[in-house]
mmCIF file of C-alpha atoms in Angstrom:
data_model
loop_
_atom_site.group_PDB
_atom_site.id
_atom_site.type_symbol
_atom_site.label_atom_id
_atom_site.label_comp_id
_atom_site.label_asym_id
_atom_site.label_seq_id
_atom_site.Cartn_x
_atom_site.Cartn_y
_atom_site.Cartn_z
ATOM 1 C CA UNK A 1 30.083 15.793 19.798
ATOM 2 C CA UNK A 2 29.888 18.969 17.781
ATOM 3 C CA UNK A 3 30.149 22.296 19.467
ATOM 4 C CA UNK A 4 27.153 23.733 17.694
ATOM 5 C CA UNK A 5 23.540 22.682 17.687
ATOM 6 C CA UNK A 6 22.464 20.387 14.901
ATOM 7 C CA UNK A 7 19.136 21.535 13.477
ATOM 8 C CA UNK A 8 17.287 18.838 11.609
ATOM 9 C CA UNK A 9 14.029 20.646 10.937
ATOM 10 C CA UNK A 10 15.022 22.339 7.676
ATOM 11 C CA UNK A 11 16.326 19.172 6.081
ATOM 12 C CA UNK A 12 13.377 17.167 7.322
ATOM 13 C CA UNK A 13 10.911 19.625 5.827
ATOM 14 C CA UNK A 14 12.595 19.507 2.437
ATOM 15 C CA UNK A 15 12.518 15.709 2.435
ATOM 16 C CA UNK A 16 8.986 15.336 3.735
ATOM 17 C CA UNK A 17 7.452 17.612 1.141
ATOM 18 C CA UNK A 18 7.332 17.384 -2.639
ATOM 19 C CA UNK A 19 8.323 19.869 -5.254
ATOM 20 C CA UNK A 20 5.859 21.197 -7.836
ATOM 21 C CA UNK A 21 6.576 23.831 -10.442
ATOM 22 C CA UNK A 22 4.288 25.263 -13.125
ATOM 23 C CA UNK A 23 4.059 28.261 -15.437
ATOM 24 C CA UNK A 24 1.204 29.867 -13.520
ATOM 25 C CA UNK A 25 -0.827 28.713 -10.550
ATOM 26 C CA UNK A 26 -4.239 28.501 -12.187
ATOM 27 C CA UNK A 27 -2.834 26.486 -15.063
ATOM 28 C CA UNK A 28 -0.858 24.319 -12.625
ATOM 29 C CA UNK A 29 -3.995 23.322 -10.718
ATOM 30 C CA UNK A 30 -5.632 22.068 -13.927
ATOM 31 C CA UNK A 31 -2.506 20.393 -15.279
ATOM 32 C CA UNK A 32 -1.687 18.475 -12.122
ATOM 33 C CA UNK A 33 -5.272 17.404 -11.453
ATOM 34 C CA UNK A 34 -5.092 15.812 -14.897
ATOM 35 C CA UNK A 35 -1.716 14.296 -14.025
ATOM 36 C CA UNK A 36 -3.139 12.745 -10.847
ATOM 37 C CA UNK A 37 -5.827 10.998 -12.857
ATOM 38 C CA UNK A 38 -3.335 9.688 -15.385
ATOM 39 C CA UNK A 39 -0.973 8.326 -12.710
ATOM 40 C CA UNK A 40 -3.482 6.365 -10.617
ATOM 41 C CA UNK A 41 -2.247 3.006 -11.965
ATOM 42 C CA UNK A 42 1.329 1.891 -11.151
ATOM 43 C CA UNK A 43 4.029 2.001 -13.803
ATOM 44 C CA UNK A 44 5.741 -1.293 -14.472
ATOM 45 C CA UNK A 45 9.303 -1.294 -13.180
ATOM 46 C CA UNK A 46 10.290 -4.408 -15.095
ATOM 47 C CA UNK A 47 9.663 -3.529 -18.731
ATOM 48 C CA UNK A 48 11.559 -0.488 -20.045
ATOM 49 C CA UNK A 49 9.373 1.608 -22.299
ATOM 50 C CA UNK A 50 10.575 3.158 -25.547
ATOM 51 C CA UNK A 51 12.526 6.373 -25.087
ATOM 52 C CA UNK A 52 10.636 9.589 -25.608
ATOM 53 C CA UNK A 53 11.640 13.207 -25.439
ATOM 54 C CA UNK A 54 10.150 13.265 -21.928
ATOM 55 C CA UNK A 55 12.396 10.393 -20.833
ATOM 56 C CA UNK A 56 15.401 12.104 -22.351
ATOM 57 C CA UNK A 57 14.520 15.312 -20.511
ATOM 58 C CA UNK A 58 14.244 13.436 -17.190
ATOM 59 C CA UNK A 59 17.531 11.605 -17.770
ATOM 60 C CA UNK A 60 19.248 14.892 -18.496
ATOM 61 C CA UNK A 61 17.775 16.479 -15.369
ATOM 62 C CA UNK A 62 18.822 13.696 -13.000
ATOM 63 C CA UNK A 63 22.193 12.761 -14.454
ATOM 64 C CA UNK A 64 23.730 16.073 -15.470
ATOM 65 C CA UNK A 65 26.189 17.634 -13.009
ATOM 66 C CA UNK A 66 24.807 21.099 -13.768
ATOM 67 C CA UNK A 67 21.325 22.099 -14.946
ATOM 68 C CA UNK A 68 21.085 24.555 -17.853
ATOM 69 C CA UNK A 69 18.506 27.387 -18.028
ATOM 70 C CA UNK A 70 17.766 26.653 -21.684
ATOM 71 C CA UNK A 71 16.187 23.311 -20.698
ATOM 72 C CA UNK A 72 13.257 25.201 -19.130
ATOM 73 C CA UNK A 73 10.585 27.513 -20.455
ATOM 74 C CA UNK A 74 11.380 31.170 -19.611
ATOM 75 C CA UNK A 75 8.147 31.530 -17.626
ATOM 76 C CA UNK A 76 9.143 28.508 -15.537
ATOM 77 C CA UNK A 77 12.596 29.853 -14.664
ATOM 78 C CA UNK A 78 11.047 33.205 -13.781
ATOM 79 C CA UNK A 79 9.268 31.504 -10.880
ATOM 80 C CA UNK A 80 11.748 28.802 -9.839
ATOM 81 C CA UNK A 81 15.509 29.101 -9.688
ATOM 82 C CA UNK A 82 17.926 26.571 -11.116
ATOM 83 C CA UNK A 83 19.472 26.289 -7.647
ATOM 84 C CA UNK A 84 16.119 25.225 -6.142
ATOM 85 C CA UNK A 85 15.621 22.530 -8.752
ATOM 86 C CA UNK A 86 19.199 21.305 -8.380
ATOM 87 C CA UNK A 87 18.817 21.083 -4.581
ATOM 88 C CA UNK A 88 15.562 19.114 -4.875
ATOM 89 C CA UNK A 89 17.198 16.625 -7.232
ATOM 90 C CA UNK A 90 20.303 16.300 -5.044
ATOM 91 C CA UNK A 91 18.273 15.577 -1.900
ATOM 92 C CA UNK A 92 16.449 12.726 -3.603
ATOM 93 C CA UNK A 93 19.561 11.228 -5.174
ATOM 94 C CA UNK A 94 21.201 11.060 -1.743
ATOM 95 C CA UNK A 95 18.619 8.382 -0.975
ATOM 96 C CA UNK A 96 18.441 6.498 -4.255
ATOM 97 C CA UNK A 97 21.854 6.888 -5.887
ATOM 98 C CA UNK A 98 22.285 6.946 -9.658
ATOM 99 C CA UNK A 99 19.186 6.689 -11.858
ATOM 100 C CA UNK A 100 19.578 4.403 -14.866
ATOM 101 C CA UNK A 101 16.113 3.744 -16.335
ATOM 102 C CA UNK A 102 13.256 6.133 -17.066
ATOM 103 C CA UNK A 103 9.857 4.544 -17.580
ATOM 104 C CA UNK A 104 6.364 5.860 -18.220
ATOM 105 C CA UNK A 105 4.261 7.753 -20.720
ATOM 106 C CA UNK A 106 2.302 10.962 -21.229
ATOM 107 C CA UNK A 107 3.166 12.996 -18.124
ATOM 108 C CA UNK A 108 3.800 10.252 -15.527
ATOM 109 C CA UNK A 109 7.238 8.645 -15.228
ATOM 110 C CA UNK A 110 9.415 6.664 -12.880
ATOM 111 C CA UNK A 111 13.181 7.044 -12.550
ATOM 112 C CA UNK A 112 14.550 3.615 -11.587
ATOM 113 C CA UNK A 113 17.701 4.133 -9.525
ATOM 114 C CA UNK A 114 20.284 2.056 -7.671
ATOM 115 C CA UNK A 115 18.592 2.191 -4.247
ATOM 116 C CA UNK A 116 15.013 3.106 -5.091
ATOM 117 C CA UNK A 117 12.835 5.024 -7.509
ATOM 118 C CA UNK A 118 11.673 8.612 -7.964
ATOM 119 C CA UNK A 119 8.121 9.306 -9.242
ATOM 120 C CA UNK A 120 8.195 12.185 -11.719
ATOM 121 C CA UNK A 121 5.557 14.154 -13.589
ATOM 122 C CA UNK A 122 6.740 16.428 -16.379
ATOM 123 C CA UNK A 123 5.322 18.556 -19.172
ATOM 124 C CA UNK A 124 7.227 19.913 -22.169
ATOM 125 C CA UNK A 125 6.224 22.599 -24.635
ATOM 126 C CA UNK A 126 6.504 22.290 -28.411
ATOM 127 C CA UNK A 127 10.183 23.232 -28.212
ATOM 128 C CA UNK A 128 10.889 20.411 -25.722
ATOM 129 C CA UNK A 129 11.394 22.786 -22.807
ATOM 130 C CA UNK A 130 10.059 21.983 -19.345
ATOM 131 C CA UNK A 131 6.908 23.860 -18.401
ATOM 132 C CA UNK A 132 5.822 21.822 -15.351
ATOM 133 C CA UNK A 133 7.669 19.416 -13.083
ATOM 134 C CA UNK A 134 6.857 17.292 -10.056
ATOM 135 C CA UNK A 135 9.524 15.334 -8.159
ATOM 136 C CA UNK A 136 7.975 12.816 -5.779
ATOM 137 C CA UNK A 137 9.612 11.503 -2.641
ATOM 138 C CA UNK A 138 11.877 8.492 -3.200
ATOM 139 C CA UNK A 139 10.231 5.059 -3.161
ATOM 140 C CA UNK A 140 12.327 2.302 -1.611
ATOM 141 C CA UNK A 141 11.960 -1.154 -0.182
ATOM 142 C CA UNK A 142 13.496 -1.785 3.238
ATOM 143 C CA UNK A 143 16.402 -3.636 1.594
ATOM 144 C CA UNK A 144 17.012 -0.714 -0.771
ATOM 145 C CA UNK A 145 16.954 1.738 2.140
ATOM 146 C CA UNK A 146 19.529 -0.360 4.019
ATOM 147 C CA UNK A 147 21.849 -0.682 1.026
ATOM 148 C CA UNK A 148 22.725 3.013 1.166
ATOM 149 C CA UNK A 149 24.356 2.578 4.583
ATOM 150 C CA UNK A 150 26.603 -0.164 3.226
ATOM 151 C CA UNK A 151 28.070 2.292 0.724
ATOM 152 C CA UNK A 152 29.168 4.852 3.327
ATOM 153 C CA UNK A 153 32.924 5.267 3.580
ATOM 154 C CA UNK A 154 34.384 4.316 6.944
ATOM 155 C CA UNK A 155 32.752 2.115 9.592
ATOM 156 C CA UNK A 156 28.983 1.838 9.976
ATOM 157 C CA UNK A 157 26.798 0.059 12.506
ATOM 158 C CA UNK A 158 23.038 -0.178 12.008
ATOM 159 C CA UNK A 159 20.280 -1.869 13.984
ATOM 160 C CA UNK A 160 16.528 -1.908 13.381
ATOM 161 C CA UNK A 161 14.341 -3.822 15.807
ATOM 162 C CA UNK A 162 10.599 -4.400 15.869
ATOM 163 C CA UNK A 163 9.728 -5.208 19.460
ATOM 164 C CA UNK A 164 12.300 -7.840 20.428
ATOM 165 C CA UNK A 165 12.856 -8.971 16.829
ATOM 166 C CA UNK A 166 15.818 -7.752 14.785
ATOM 167 C CA UNK A 167 14.715 -6.508 11.377
ATOM 168 C CA UNK A 168 18.096 -5.172 10.185
ATOM 169 C CA UNK A 169 21.578 -5.677 11.567
ATOM 170 C CA UNK A 170 24.812 -4.327 10.111
ATOM 171 C CA UNK A 171 27.642 -4.808 12.606
ATOM 172 C CA UNK A 172 25.121 -4.095 15.373
ATOM 173 C CA UNK A 173 27.494 -5.441 18.048
ATOM 174 C CA UNK A 174 30.528 -3.444 16.890
ATOM 175 C CA UNK A 175 31.715 -0.967 19.568
ATOM 176 C CA UNK A 176 32.060 2.490 18.025
ATOM 177 C CA UNK A 177 32.372 6.122 19.114
ATOM 178 C CA UNK A 178 28.890 7.631 19.516
ATOM 179 C CA UNK A 179 29.379 11.173 20.859
ATOM 180 C CA UNK A 180 26.561 12.538 23.006
ATOM 181 C CA UNK A 181 24.435 9.417 22.613
ATOM 182 C CA UNK A 182 26.291 8.240 25.747
ATOM 183 C CA UNK A 183 23.966 10.537 27.722
ATOM 184 C CA UNK A 184 21.333 7.809 27.489
ATOM 185 C CA UNK A 185 23.459 5.887 30.020
ATOM 186 C CA UNK A 186 23.509 8.926 32.327
ATOM 187 C CA UNK A 187 19.723 9.139 32.111
ATOM 188 C CA UNK A 188 19.394 5.395 32.780
ATOM 189 C CA UNK A 189 21.439 5.717 35.992
ATOM 190 C CA UNK A 190 19.434 8.790 37.004
ATOM 191 C CA UNK A 191 16.091 7.073 36.413
ATOM 192 C CA UNK A 192 17.119 4.060 38.505
ATOM 193 C CA UNK A 193 18.259 6.187 41.438
ATOM 194 C CA UNK A 194 15.030 8.198 41.408
ATOM 195 C CA UNK A 195 13.016 4.966 41.290
ATOM 196 C CA UNK A 196 15.052 3.748 44.272
ATOM 197 C CA UNK A 197 14.178 6.843 46.273
ATOM 198 C CA UNK A 198 17.694 8.334 46.410
ATOM 199 C CA UNK A 199 16.325 11.699 45.265
ATOM 200 C CA UNK A 200 13.400 13.138 43.271
ATOM 201 C CA UNK A 201 12.920 14.850 39.931
ATOM 202 C CA UNK A 202 12.215 18.141 41.710
ATOM 203 C CA UNK A 203 15.474 18.128 43.691
ATOM 204 C CA UNK A 204 17.199 21.493 43.192
ATOM 205 C CA UNK A 205 20.845 21.580 42.106
ATOM 206 C CA UNK A 206 23.157 24.611 42.042
ATOM 207 C CA UNK A 207 25.419 24.879 38.989
ATOM 208 C CA UNK A 208 29.107 24.631 39.793
ATOM 209 C CA UNK A 209 31.873 26.302 37.831
ATOM 210 C CA UNK A 210 33.777 23.014 37.537
ATOM 211 C CA UNK A 211 30.740 21.501 35.796
ATOM 212 C CA UNK A 212 30.506 24.214 33.152
ATOM 213 C CA UNK A 213 31.560 22.793 29.796
ATOM 214 C CA UNK A 214 31.590 23.881 26.159
ATOM 215 C CA UNK A 215 28.561 23.761 23.843
ATOM 216 C CA UNK A 216 26.311 22.139 22.821
ATOM 217 C CA UNK A 217 23.772 23.479 25.273
ATOM 218 C CA UNK A 218 22.751 26.582 27.160
ATOM 219 C CA UNK A 219 24.045 26.220 30.690
ATOM 220 C CA UNK A 220 27.698 26.864 29.856
ATOM 221 C CA UNK A 221 26.710 30.543 29.708
ATOM 222 C CA UNK A 222 24.795 30.585 33.001
ATOM 223 C CA UNK A 223 26.327 31.839 36.225
ATOM 224 C CA UNK A 224 27.683 29.395 38.780
ATOM 225 C CA UNK A 225 25.144 29.050 41.576
ATOM 226 C CA UNK A 226 22.138 29.102 39.240
ATOM 227 C CA UNK A 227 19.437 26.759 40.549
ATOM 228 C CA UNK A 228 17.806 24.055 38.424
ATOM 229 C CA UNK A 229 15.810 20.943 39.173
ATOM 230 C CA UNK A 230 16.995 17.479 38.254
ATOM 231 C CA UNK A 231 14.071 17.318 35.806
ATOM 232 C CA UNK A 232 15.251 20.467 34.036
ATOM 233 C CA UNK A 233 18.853 19.270 33.887
ATOM 234 C CA UNK A 234 17.786 15.929 32.407
ATOM 235 C CA UNK A 235 15.508 17.612 29.887
ATOM 236 C CA UNK A 236 18.301 19.906 28.698
ATOM 237 C CA UNK A 237 20.780 17.007 28.558
ATOM 238 C CA UNK A 238 18.537 15.070 26.175
ATOM 239 C CA UNK A 239 16.680 17.706 24.159
ATOM 240 C CA UNK A 240 19.583 20.134 23.614
ATOM 241 C CA UNK A 241 22.429 17.721 24.434
ATOM 242 C CA UNK A 242 23.518 20.229 27.072
ATOM 243 C CA UNK A 243 27.038 19.266 28.161
ATOM 244 C CA UNK A 244 27.005 21.243 31.407
ATOM 245 C CA UNK A 245 23.764 19.553 32.419
ATOM 246 C CA UNK A 246 25.324 16.163 31.600
ATOM 247 C CA UNK A 247 28.405 16.737 33.741
ATOM 248 C CA UNK A 248 26.254 17.985 36.626
ATOM 249 C CA UNK A 249 24.138 14.826 36.503
ATOM 250 C CA UNK A 250 27.162 12.526 36.236
ATOM 251 C CA UNK A 251 28.435 13.948 39.531
ATOM 252 C CA UNK A 252 24.962 13.672 41.048
ATOM 253 C CA UNK A 253 24.496 9.969 40.292
ATOM 254 C CA UNK A 254 28.193 9.058 40.462
ATOM 255 C CA UNK A 255 30.600 8.192 37.683
ATOM 256 C CA UNK A 256 30.639 4.544 38.721
ATOM 257 C CA UNK A 257 26.855 4.256 38.479
ATOM 258 C CA UNK A 258 26.891 5.428 34.857
ATOM 259 C CA UNK A 259 29.730 2.993 34.142
ATOM 260 C CA UNK A 260 27.407 0.131 35.094
ATOM 261 C CA UNK A 261 25.600 0.813 31.805
ATOM 262 C CA UNK A 262 28.766 1.772 29.937
ATOM 263 C CA UNK A 263 31.300 -1.029 30.476
ATOM 264 C CA UNK A 264 33.807 0.072 27.801
ATOM 265 C CA UNK A 265 34.061 3.598 29.130
ATOM 266 C CA UNK A 266 36.112 3.359 32.316
ATOM 267 C CA UNK A 267 36.717 5.883 33.521
ATOM 268 C CA UNK A 268 33.660 7.475 31.984
ATOM 269 C CA UNK A 269 34.589 10.907 30.685
ATOM 270 C CA UNK A 270 32.611 13.995 31.522
ATOM 271 C CA UNK A 271 32.319 16.327 28.547
ATOM 272 C CA UNK A 272 34.493 18.973 30.227
ATOM 273 C CA UNK A 273 37.198 16.359 30.715
ATOM 274 C CA UNK A 274 37.016 15.298 27.088
ATOM 275 C CA UNK A 275 37.353 18.885 25.871
ATOM 276 C CA UNK A 276 40.276 19.560 28.217
ATOM 277 C CA UNK A 277 42.177 16.433 27.195
ATOM 278 C CA UNK A 278 41.718 17.203 23.514
ATOM 279 C CA UNK A 279 42.524 20.911 23.713
ATOM 280 C CA UNK A 280 45.355 22.074 21.472
ATOM 281 C CA UNK A 281 47.556 23.064 24.446
ATOM 282 C CA UNK A 282 47.234 19.701 26.189
ATOM 283 C CA UNK A 283 48.800 17.299 23.686
ATOM 284 C CA UNK A 284 51.307 15.988 26.254
ATOM 285 C CA UNK A 285 48.549 15.442 28.805
ATOM 286 C CA UNK A 286 46.478 13.609 26.202
ATOM 287 C CA UNK A 287 49.374 11.298 25.376
ATOM 288 C CA UNK A 288 49.930 10.608 29.075
ATOM 289 C CA UNK A 289 46.234 9.800 29.482
ATOM 290 C CA UNK A 290 46.260 7.427 26.523
ATOM 291 C CA UNK A 291 49.148 5.435 28.013
ATOM 292 C CA UNK A 292 47.754 5.321 31.571
ATOM 293 C CA UNK A 293 45.784 2.527 33.248
ATOM 294 C CA UNK A 294 42.299 3.144 34.643
ATOM 295 C CA UNK A 295 43.513 4.144 38.106
ATOM 296 C CA UNK A 296 46.045 6.635 36.746
ATOM 297 C CA UNK A 297 43.505 8.002 34.302
ATOM 298 C CA UNK A 298 41.196 8.821 37.204
ATOM 299 C CA UNK A 299 44.008 10.772 38.860
ATOM 300 C CA UNK A 300 44.582 12.711 35.646
ATOM 301 C CA UNK A 301 40.886 13.516 35.369
ATOM 302 C CA UNK A 302 40.827 14.709 38.966
ATOM 303 C CA UNK A 303 43.738 17.037 38.286
ATOM 304 C CA UNK A 304 42.259 18.593 35.136
ATOM 305 C CA UNK A 305 38.980 19.449 36.884
ATOM 306 C CA UNK A 306 40.798 22.525 38.187
ATOM 307 C CA UNK A 307 42.152 23.538 34.783
ATOM 308 C CA UNK A 308 40.466 26.178 32.616
ATOM 309 C CA UNK A 309 38.574 24.967 29.577
ATOM 310 C CA UNK A 310 40.320 25.158 26.194
ATOM 311 C CA UNK A 311 39.161 27.714 23.695
ATOM 312 C CA UNK A 312 36.113 26.644 21.711
ATOM 313 C CA UNK A 313 37.963 27.502 18.496
ATOM 314 C CA UNK A 314 40.070 24.352 19.009
ATOM 315 C CA UNK A 315 37.026 22.290 18.137
ATOM 316 C CA UNK A 316 35.528 24.516 15.457
ATOM 317 C CA UNK A 317 38.547 25.522 13.390
ATOM 318 C CA UNK A 318 40.626 22.364 13.671
ATOM 319 C CA UNK A 319 38.499 19.410 14.818
ATOM 320 C CA UNK A 320 40.548 16.268 15.384
ATOM 321 C CA UNK A 321 39.285 12.705 15.257
ATOM 322 C CA UNK A 322 39.960 10.934 18.573
ATOM 323 C CA UNK A 323 37.945 7.728 18.745
ATOM 324 C CA UNK A 324 39.851 6.603 21.855
ATOM 325 C CA UNK A 325 38.957 9.699 23.912
ATOM 326 C CA UNK A 326 35.253 9.427 23.338
ATOM 327 C CA UNK A 327 32.287 7.279 24.421
ATOM 328 C CA UNK A 328 32.076 3.764 22.981
ATOM 329 C CA UNK A 329 28.817 1.824 22.566
ATOM 330 C CA UNK A 330 27.222 -0.606 20.137
ATOM 331 C CA UNK A 331 23.962 0.250 18.411
ATOM 332 C CA UNK A 332 22.414 -2.735 20.215
ATOM 333 C CA UNK A 333 23.403 -1.222 23.557
ATOM 334 C CA UNK A 334 21.991 2.162 22.566
ATOM 335 C CA UNK A 335 18.677 0.585 21.568
ATOM 336 C CA UNK A 336 18.542 -1.172 24.937
ATOM 337 C CA UNK A 337 19.222 2.091 26.760
ATOM 338 C CA UNK A 338 16.660 4.157 24.869
ATOM 339 C CA UNK A 339 14.070 1.428 25.409
ATOM 340 C CA UNK A 340 14.747 1.643 29.160
ATOM 341 C CA UNK A 341 14.317 5.434 29.340
ATOM 342 C CA UNK A 342 11.948 6.009 26.405
ATOM 343 C CA UNK A 343 8.885 6.198 28.666
ATOM 344 C CA UNK A 344 10.146 9.411 30.301
ATOM 345 C CA UNK A 345 8.266 12.453 28.927
ATOM 346 C CA UNK A 346 11.520 14.377 28.433
ATOM 347 C CA UNK A 347 12.609 11.835 25.817
ATOM 348 C CA UNK A 348 9.994 13.258 23.452
ATOM 349 C CA UNK A 349 11.097 16.896 23.730
ATOM 350 C CA UNK A 350 13.252 16.523 20.601
ATOM 351 C CA UNK A 351 11.993 14.093 17.937
ATOM 352 C CA UNK A 352 15.191 14.451 15.907
ATOM 353 C CA UNK A 353 14.725 13.632 12.232
ATOM 354 C CA UNK A 354 11.253 12.103 12.530
ATOM 355 C CA UNK A 355 7.936 13.893 12.056
ATOM 356 C CA UNK A 356 6.270 13.145 15.428
ATOM 357 C CA UNK A 357 2.785 13.645 13.978
ATOM 358 C CA UNK A 358 3.233 10.417 11.987
ATOM 359 C CA UNK A 359 3.822 8.311 15.102
ATOM 360 C CA UNK A 360 2.076 7.667 18.403
ATOM 361 C CA UNK A 361 5.342 8.317 20.268
ATOM 362 C CA UNK A 362 8.931 9.253 19.382
ATOM 363 C CA UNK A 363 12.032 9.280 21.608
ATOM 364 C CA UNK A 364 15.367 10.428 20.208
ATOM 365 C CA UNK A 365 19.008 10.989 21.125
ATOM 366 C CA UNK A 366 21.854 11.661 18.747
ATOM 367 C CA UNK A 367 25.555 12.242 19.045
ATOM 368 C CA UNK A 368 28.249 13.890 16.965
ATOM 369 C CA UNK A 369 31.947 14.607 17.128
ATOM 370 C CA UNK A 370 34.785 14.928 14.647
ATOM 371 C CA UNK A 371 34.442 11.753 12.566
ATOM 372 C CA UNK A 372 31.446 10.579 14.619
ATOM 373 C CA UNK A 373 27.685 10.548 14.039
ATOM 374 C CA UNK A 374 24.946 8.618 15.800
ATOM 375 C CA UNK A 375 21.149 8.724 15.542
ATOM 376 C CA UNK A 376 19.066 6.565 17.881
ATOM 377 C CA UNK A 377 15.274 6.685 17.743
ATOM 378 C CA UNK A 378 12.576 4.752 19.588
ATOM 379 C CA UNK A 379 9.241 4.749 17.733
ATOM 380 C CA UNK A 380 5.750 3.595 18.603
ATOM 381 C CA UNK A 381 3.402 3.296 15.641
ATOM 382 C CA UNK A 382 -0.242 4.275 15.784
ATOM 383 C CA UNK A 383 -1.053 0.591 15.383
ATOM 384 C CA UNK A 384 0.897 -0.223 18.552
ATOM 385 C CA UNK A 385 4.158 -1.604 17.090
ATOM 386 C CA UNK A 386 7.456 -0.424 18.563
ATOM 387 C CA UNK A 387 10.754 0.043 16.737
ATOM 388 C CA UNK A 388 14.287 1.099 17.550
ATOM 389 C CA UNK A 389 16.511 2.449 14.778
ATOM 390 C CA UNK A 390 20.129 3.214 15.681
ATOM 391 C CA UNK A 391 23.003 4.033 13.328
ATOM 392 C CA UNK A 392 26.600 4.987 14.077
ATOM 393 C CA UNK A 393 29.070 6.221 11.471
ATOM 394 C CA UNK A 394 32.784 6.642 12.190
ATOM 395 C CA UNK A 395 35.384 7.825 9.709
ATOM 396 C CA UNK A 396 38.725 9.571 9.924
ATOM 397 C CA UNK A 397 37.563 11.815 7.081
ATOM 398 C CA UNK A 398 34.844 14.495 7.433
ATOM 399 C CA UNK A 399 31.333 13.040 7.513
ATOM 400 C CA UNK A 400 28.447 14.175 5.314
ATOM 401 C CA UNK A 401 25.739 14.653 7.929
ATOM 402 C CA UNK A 402 23.083 15.424 5.313
ATOM 403 C CA UNK A 403 23.813 12.109 3.599
ATOM 404 C CA UNK A 404 23.357 10.094 6.789
ATOM 405 C CA UNK A 405 20.254 12.095 7.734
ATOM 406 C CA UNK A 406 18.673 11.354 4.359
ATOM 407 C CA UNK A 407 19.470 7.643 4.548
ATOM 408 C CA UNK A 408 18.235 7.410 8.130
ATOM 409 C CA UNK A 409 14.931 9.127 7.460
ATOM 410 C CA UNK A 410 14.450 7.079 4.302
ATOM 411 C CA UNK A 411 14.882 3.903 6.360
ATOM 412 C CA UNK A 412 12.422 5.009 9.028
ATOM 413 C CA UNK A 413 9.908 5.899 6.327
ATOM 414 C CA UNK A 414 9.892 2.240 5.316
ATOM 415 C CA UNK A 415 8.608 1.109 8.726
ATOM 416 C CA UNK A 416 4.833 0.544 9.009
ATOM 417 C CA UNK A 417 3.253 3.377 10.923
#
């Protein structure tokens, strides 16, 4: 669970849109209307076409580690930076891998890559320099989209379901650290108790100092005694992954009630407890906790509730991977949990990586920590189909969040909307 908010919107926007460059806008409108007409019929992916200067230019663009200004017309570079072009290429190659064939003619081409293809439109001047360029979004089959997850270093679990049917399963029953995705179990316990009449969504709770945790969230900065409803606490726990809200709700419903939906996590850690155990000044306490049985662990957790929180810099400057002092779930369990709580309106406050306008309904919860990433999304298509897509990635080395985000969105884009 990272100690800063993860913002997906910027990356999503860059992936969801396409990139078009031209010498001037009036000329671009004419050139690309002509290109659209020329590219209406599909390009064969099976028969390589003879190499042309256009194909060589595309190969150089996609396979060179560094783009060179002399490859582009001066007017082109005046409007678009090399860095922008390089970033657009890099984002697409995260999805499709290395590109090895370049097929097409005139201005319409297809880069055939390891895990998919990139549609490309390009124009060159008489000197062979690029005057106009269009990089389409990657085209992949479902199998190609899945293959990228198999190449991630470390351990990966992936599950895609359509209704009750499994569409994709990669170690879907492997227990792994999932960070804040465990909060789905807290919400499940909360929903059941409200349905049973134990309390209501509008019940007012006063923040307690021993519930205040470290980020992510907002409430760690609020004064003890501040009043919030259960509905507000739950909304902050899911939409902003607010750790203080989570710990408050765990005490409200009871640690044991959350453990009913979290059998591997006994005792279930509150976020404040996790931070305290893993603080740089508590290495002896952490070792003692690791060697203790469940009963003794509970006593340790009770004792540290009175300790001050460690400094946030412990988790920013020197994050340490600790899979055993975490929250452990399978992707199948996370899909089951999000399906149970996905009907709550608060589950749609944060759509995560998905463009909610493309779907009838989106529910999302993610989790992150040192060496840990999870994305879990429940989707309802406009045609009425429902899907769950959950991925967990664990590695002792630093994780490339952008890489997983790109793969995950590319996979979701393959599902019929």
